[in-house]
PDB file of C-alpha atoms in Angstrom:
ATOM      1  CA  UNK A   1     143.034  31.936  33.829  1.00  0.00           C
ATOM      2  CA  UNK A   2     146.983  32.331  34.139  1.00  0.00           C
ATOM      3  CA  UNK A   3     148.095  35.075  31.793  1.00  0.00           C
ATOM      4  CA  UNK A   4     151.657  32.667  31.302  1.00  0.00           C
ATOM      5  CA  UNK A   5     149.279  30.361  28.735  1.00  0.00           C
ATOM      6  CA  UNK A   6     149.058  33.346  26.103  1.00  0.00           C
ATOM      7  CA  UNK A   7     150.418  34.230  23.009  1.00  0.00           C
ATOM      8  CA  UNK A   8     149.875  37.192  21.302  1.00  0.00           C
ATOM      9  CA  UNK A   9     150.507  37.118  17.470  1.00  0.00           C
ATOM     10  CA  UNK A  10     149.931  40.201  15.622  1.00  0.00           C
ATOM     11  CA  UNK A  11     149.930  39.586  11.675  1.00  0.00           C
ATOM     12  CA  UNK A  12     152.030  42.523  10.423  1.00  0.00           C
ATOM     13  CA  UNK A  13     152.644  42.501   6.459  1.00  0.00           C
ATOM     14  CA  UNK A  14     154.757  45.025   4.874  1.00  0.00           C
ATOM     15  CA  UNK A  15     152.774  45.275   1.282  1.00  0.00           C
ATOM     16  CA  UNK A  16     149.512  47.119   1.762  1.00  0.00           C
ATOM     17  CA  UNK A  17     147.747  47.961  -1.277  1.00  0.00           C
ATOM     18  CA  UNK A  18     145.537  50.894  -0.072  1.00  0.00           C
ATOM     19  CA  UNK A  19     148.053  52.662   2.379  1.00  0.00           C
ATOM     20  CA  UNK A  20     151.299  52.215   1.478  1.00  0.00           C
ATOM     21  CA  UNK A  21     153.484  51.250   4.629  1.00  0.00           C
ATOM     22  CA  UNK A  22     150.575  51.371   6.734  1.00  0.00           C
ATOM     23  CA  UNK A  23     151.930  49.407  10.097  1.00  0.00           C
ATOM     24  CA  UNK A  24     154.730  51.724  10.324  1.00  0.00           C
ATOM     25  CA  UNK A  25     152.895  55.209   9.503  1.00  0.00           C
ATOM     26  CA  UNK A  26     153.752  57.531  12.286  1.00  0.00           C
ATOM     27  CA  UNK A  27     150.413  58.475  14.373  1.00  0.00           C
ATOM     28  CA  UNK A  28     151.298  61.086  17.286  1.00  0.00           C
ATOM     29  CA  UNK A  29     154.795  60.781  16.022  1.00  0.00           C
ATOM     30  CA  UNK A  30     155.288  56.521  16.783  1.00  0.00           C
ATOM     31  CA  UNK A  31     154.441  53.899  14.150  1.00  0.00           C
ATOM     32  CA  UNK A  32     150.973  52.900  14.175  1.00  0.00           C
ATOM     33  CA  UNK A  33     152.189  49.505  15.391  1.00  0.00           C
ATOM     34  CA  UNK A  34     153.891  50.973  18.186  1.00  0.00           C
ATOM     35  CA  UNK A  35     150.131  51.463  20.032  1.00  0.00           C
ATOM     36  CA  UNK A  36     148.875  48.300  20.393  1.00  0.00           C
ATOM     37  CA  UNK A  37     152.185  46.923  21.332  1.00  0.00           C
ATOM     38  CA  UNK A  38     153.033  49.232  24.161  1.00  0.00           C
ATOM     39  CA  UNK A  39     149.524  48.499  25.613  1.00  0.00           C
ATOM     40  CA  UNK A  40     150.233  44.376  25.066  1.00  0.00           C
ATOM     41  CA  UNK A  41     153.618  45.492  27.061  1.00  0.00           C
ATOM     42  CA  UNK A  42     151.655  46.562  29.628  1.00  0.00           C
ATOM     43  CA  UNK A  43     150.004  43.113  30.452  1.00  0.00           C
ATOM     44  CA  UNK A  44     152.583  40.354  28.758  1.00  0.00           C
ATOM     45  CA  UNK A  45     156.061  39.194  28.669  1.00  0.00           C
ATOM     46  CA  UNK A  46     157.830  40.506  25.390  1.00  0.00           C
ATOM     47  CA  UNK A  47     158.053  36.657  24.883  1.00  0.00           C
ATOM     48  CA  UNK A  48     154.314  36.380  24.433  1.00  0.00           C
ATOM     49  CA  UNK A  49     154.297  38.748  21.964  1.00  0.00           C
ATOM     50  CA  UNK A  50     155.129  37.645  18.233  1.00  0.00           C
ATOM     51  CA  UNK A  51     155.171  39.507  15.357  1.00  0.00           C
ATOM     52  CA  UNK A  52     154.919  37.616  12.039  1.00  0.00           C
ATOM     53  CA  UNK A  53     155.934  39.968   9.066  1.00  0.00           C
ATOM     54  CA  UNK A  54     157.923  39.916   5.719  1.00  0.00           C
ATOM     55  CA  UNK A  55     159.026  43.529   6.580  1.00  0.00           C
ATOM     56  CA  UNK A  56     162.459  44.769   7.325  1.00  0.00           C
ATOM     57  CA  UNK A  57     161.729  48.077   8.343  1.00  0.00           C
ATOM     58  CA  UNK A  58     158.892  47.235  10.613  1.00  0.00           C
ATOM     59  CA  UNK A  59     161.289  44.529  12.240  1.00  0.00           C
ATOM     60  CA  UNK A  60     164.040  47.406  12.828  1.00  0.00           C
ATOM     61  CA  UNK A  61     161.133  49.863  14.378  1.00  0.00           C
ATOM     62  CA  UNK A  62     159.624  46.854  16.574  1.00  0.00           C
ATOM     63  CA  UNK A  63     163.183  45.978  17.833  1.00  0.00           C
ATOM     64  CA  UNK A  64     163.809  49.461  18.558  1.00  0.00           C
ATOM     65  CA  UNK A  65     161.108  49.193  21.301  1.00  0.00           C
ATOM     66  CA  UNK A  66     162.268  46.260  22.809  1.00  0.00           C
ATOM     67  CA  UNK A  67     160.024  43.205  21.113  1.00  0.00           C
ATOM     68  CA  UNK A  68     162.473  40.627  19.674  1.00  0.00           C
ATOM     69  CA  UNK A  69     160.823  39.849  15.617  1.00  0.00           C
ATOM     70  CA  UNK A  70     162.632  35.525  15.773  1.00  0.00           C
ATOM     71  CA  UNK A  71     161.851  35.349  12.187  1.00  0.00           C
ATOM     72  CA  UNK A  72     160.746  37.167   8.662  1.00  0.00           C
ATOM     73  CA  UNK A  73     157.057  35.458   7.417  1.00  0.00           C
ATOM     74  CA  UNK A  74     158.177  33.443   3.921  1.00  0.00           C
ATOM     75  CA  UNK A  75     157.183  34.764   0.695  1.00  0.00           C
ATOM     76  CA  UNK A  76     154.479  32.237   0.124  1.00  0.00           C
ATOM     77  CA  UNK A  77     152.310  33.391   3.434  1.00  0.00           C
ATOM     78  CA  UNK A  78     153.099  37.450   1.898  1.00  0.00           C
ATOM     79  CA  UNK A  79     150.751  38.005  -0.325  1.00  0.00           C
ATOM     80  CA  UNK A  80     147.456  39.250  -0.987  1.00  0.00           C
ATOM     81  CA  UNK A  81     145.694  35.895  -1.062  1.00  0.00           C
ATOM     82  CA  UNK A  82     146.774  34.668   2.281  1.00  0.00           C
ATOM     83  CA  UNK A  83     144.445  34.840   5.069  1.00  0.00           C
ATOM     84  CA  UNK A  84     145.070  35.776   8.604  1.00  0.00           C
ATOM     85  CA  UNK A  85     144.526  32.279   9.941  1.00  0.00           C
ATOM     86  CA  UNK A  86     147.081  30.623   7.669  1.00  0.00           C
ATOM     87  CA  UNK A  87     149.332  33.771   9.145  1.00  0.00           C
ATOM     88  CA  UNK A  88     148.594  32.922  12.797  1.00  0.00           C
ATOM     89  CA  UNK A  89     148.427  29.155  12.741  1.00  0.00           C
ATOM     90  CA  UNK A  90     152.464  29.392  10.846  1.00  0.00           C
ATOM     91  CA  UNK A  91     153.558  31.625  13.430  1.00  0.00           C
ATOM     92  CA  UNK A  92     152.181  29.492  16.530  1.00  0.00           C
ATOM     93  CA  UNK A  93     153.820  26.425  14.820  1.00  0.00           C
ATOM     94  CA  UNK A  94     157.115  28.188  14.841  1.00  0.00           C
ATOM     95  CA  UNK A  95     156.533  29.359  18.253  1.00  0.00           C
ATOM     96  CA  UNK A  96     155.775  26.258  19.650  1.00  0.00           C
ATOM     97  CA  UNK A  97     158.477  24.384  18.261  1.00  0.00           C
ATOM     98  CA  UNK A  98     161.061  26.913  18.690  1.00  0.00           C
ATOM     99  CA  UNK A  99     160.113  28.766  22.349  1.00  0.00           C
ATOM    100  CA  UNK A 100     157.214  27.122  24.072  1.00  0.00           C
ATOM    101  CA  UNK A 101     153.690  25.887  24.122  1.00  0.00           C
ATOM    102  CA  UNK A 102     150.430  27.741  24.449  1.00  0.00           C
ATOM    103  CA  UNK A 103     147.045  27.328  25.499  1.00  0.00           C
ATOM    104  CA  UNK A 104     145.747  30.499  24.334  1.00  0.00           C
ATOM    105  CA  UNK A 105     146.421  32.501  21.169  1.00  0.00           C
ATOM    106  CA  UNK A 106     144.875  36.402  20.833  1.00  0.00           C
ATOM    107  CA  UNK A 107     145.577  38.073  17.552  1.00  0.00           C
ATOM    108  CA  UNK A 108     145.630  41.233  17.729  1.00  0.00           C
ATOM    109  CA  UNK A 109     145.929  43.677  14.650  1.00  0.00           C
ATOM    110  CA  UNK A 110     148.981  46.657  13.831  1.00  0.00           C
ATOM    111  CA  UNK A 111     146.648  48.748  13.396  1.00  0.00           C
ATOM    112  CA  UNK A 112     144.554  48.577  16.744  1.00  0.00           C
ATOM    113  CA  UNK A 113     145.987  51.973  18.002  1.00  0.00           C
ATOM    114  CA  UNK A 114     142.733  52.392  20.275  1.00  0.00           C
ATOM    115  CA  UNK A 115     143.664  48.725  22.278  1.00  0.00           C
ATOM    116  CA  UNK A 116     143.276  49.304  25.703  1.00  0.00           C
ATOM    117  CA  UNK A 117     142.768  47.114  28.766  1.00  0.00           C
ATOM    118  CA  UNK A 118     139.494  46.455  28.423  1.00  0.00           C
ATOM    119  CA  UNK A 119     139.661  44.693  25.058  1.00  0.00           C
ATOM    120  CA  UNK A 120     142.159  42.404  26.459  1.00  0.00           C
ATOM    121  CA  UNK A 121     139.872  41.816  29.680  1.00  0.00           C
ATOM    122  CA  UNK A 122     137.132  41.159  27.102  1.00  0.00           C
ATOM    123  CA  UNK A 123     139.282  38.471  25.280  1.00  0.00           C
ATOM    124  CA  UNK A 124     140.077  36.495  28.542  1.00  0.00           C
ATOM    125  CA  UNK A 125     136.389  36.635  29.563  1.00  0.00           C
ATOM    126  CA  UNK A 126     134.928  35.199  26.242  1.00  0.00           C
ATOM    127  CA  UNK A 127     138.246  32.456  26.985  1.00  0.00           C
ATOM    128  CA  UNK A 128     136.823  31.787  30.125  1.00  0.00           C
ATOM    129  CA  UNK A 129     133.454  31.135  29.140  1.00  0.00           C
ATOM    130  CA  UNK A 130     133.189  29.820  26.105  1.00  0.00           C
ATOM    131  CA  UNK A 131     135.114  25.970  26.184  1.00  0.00           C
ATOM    132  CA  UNK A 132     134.809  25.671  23.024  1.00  0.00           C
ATOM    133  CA  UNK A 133     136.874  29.065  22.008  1.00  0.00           C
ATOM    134  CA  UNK A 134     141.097  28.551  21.191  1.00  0.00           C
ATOM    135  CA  UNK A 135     141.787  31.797  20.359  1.00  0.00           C
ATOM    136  CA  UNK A 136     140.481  35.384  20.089  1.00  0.00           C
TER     137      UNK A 136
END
């Protein structure tokens, strides 16, 4: 399986109820979305990687370690009601009519501090076997 057929969207909203500012909370001094990014940096082009949020801030801390944010999430896909699915199938859209086509999508959450290469390898292998699996 070529890695170049991936996309990596991670579903970043600014407004969490419960902890306030939680994607951009410092843990060991970086934002917690700093973590999981750095490992995806490890394995992907910062052109696979795509960050759909509504949030300024988090856009200015992302850019600061080198992953381009191409657009702000609308209003309408910001709130409380909208699922991650209706999240990741906007942001493909856009990235597929904008940058270029995928044949593999892995979502992959802000707050997934403890990613590591294994997680990923898992996510390929359950690609690989299963025919019937678009995206993990």
């Amino acid at each position: 399986m070529k890695i170049n057929n991936f996309l990596i969207i991670i579903p970043a909203r600014g407004g969490s109820k419960r902890i306030l500012r939680k994607n951009i909370k410092e843990i060991c001094g970086q934002p917690m979305i700093y973590w999981p990014l750095m490992e995806l940096s490890k394995y992907f082009r910062s052109d696979q990687i795509l960050i759909s949020t509504d949030d300024q801030e988090l856009i200015s801390k992302v850019e600061q370690k080198g992953i381009k944010v191409p657009f702000v999430r609308p209003k309408n896909l910001s709130d409380d009601f909208t699922g991650t699915m209706e999240v990741v199938h906007h942001a493909l859209n856009w990235h597929e009519e904008n940058l270029f086509l995928v044949d593999f999508v892995l979502i992959v959450y802000p707050t997934a501090v403890l990613l590591d290469y294994n997680d990923i390898k898992s996510s390929f292998d359950t690609l690989s076997r299963d025919t019937e699996c678009d995206f993990v």
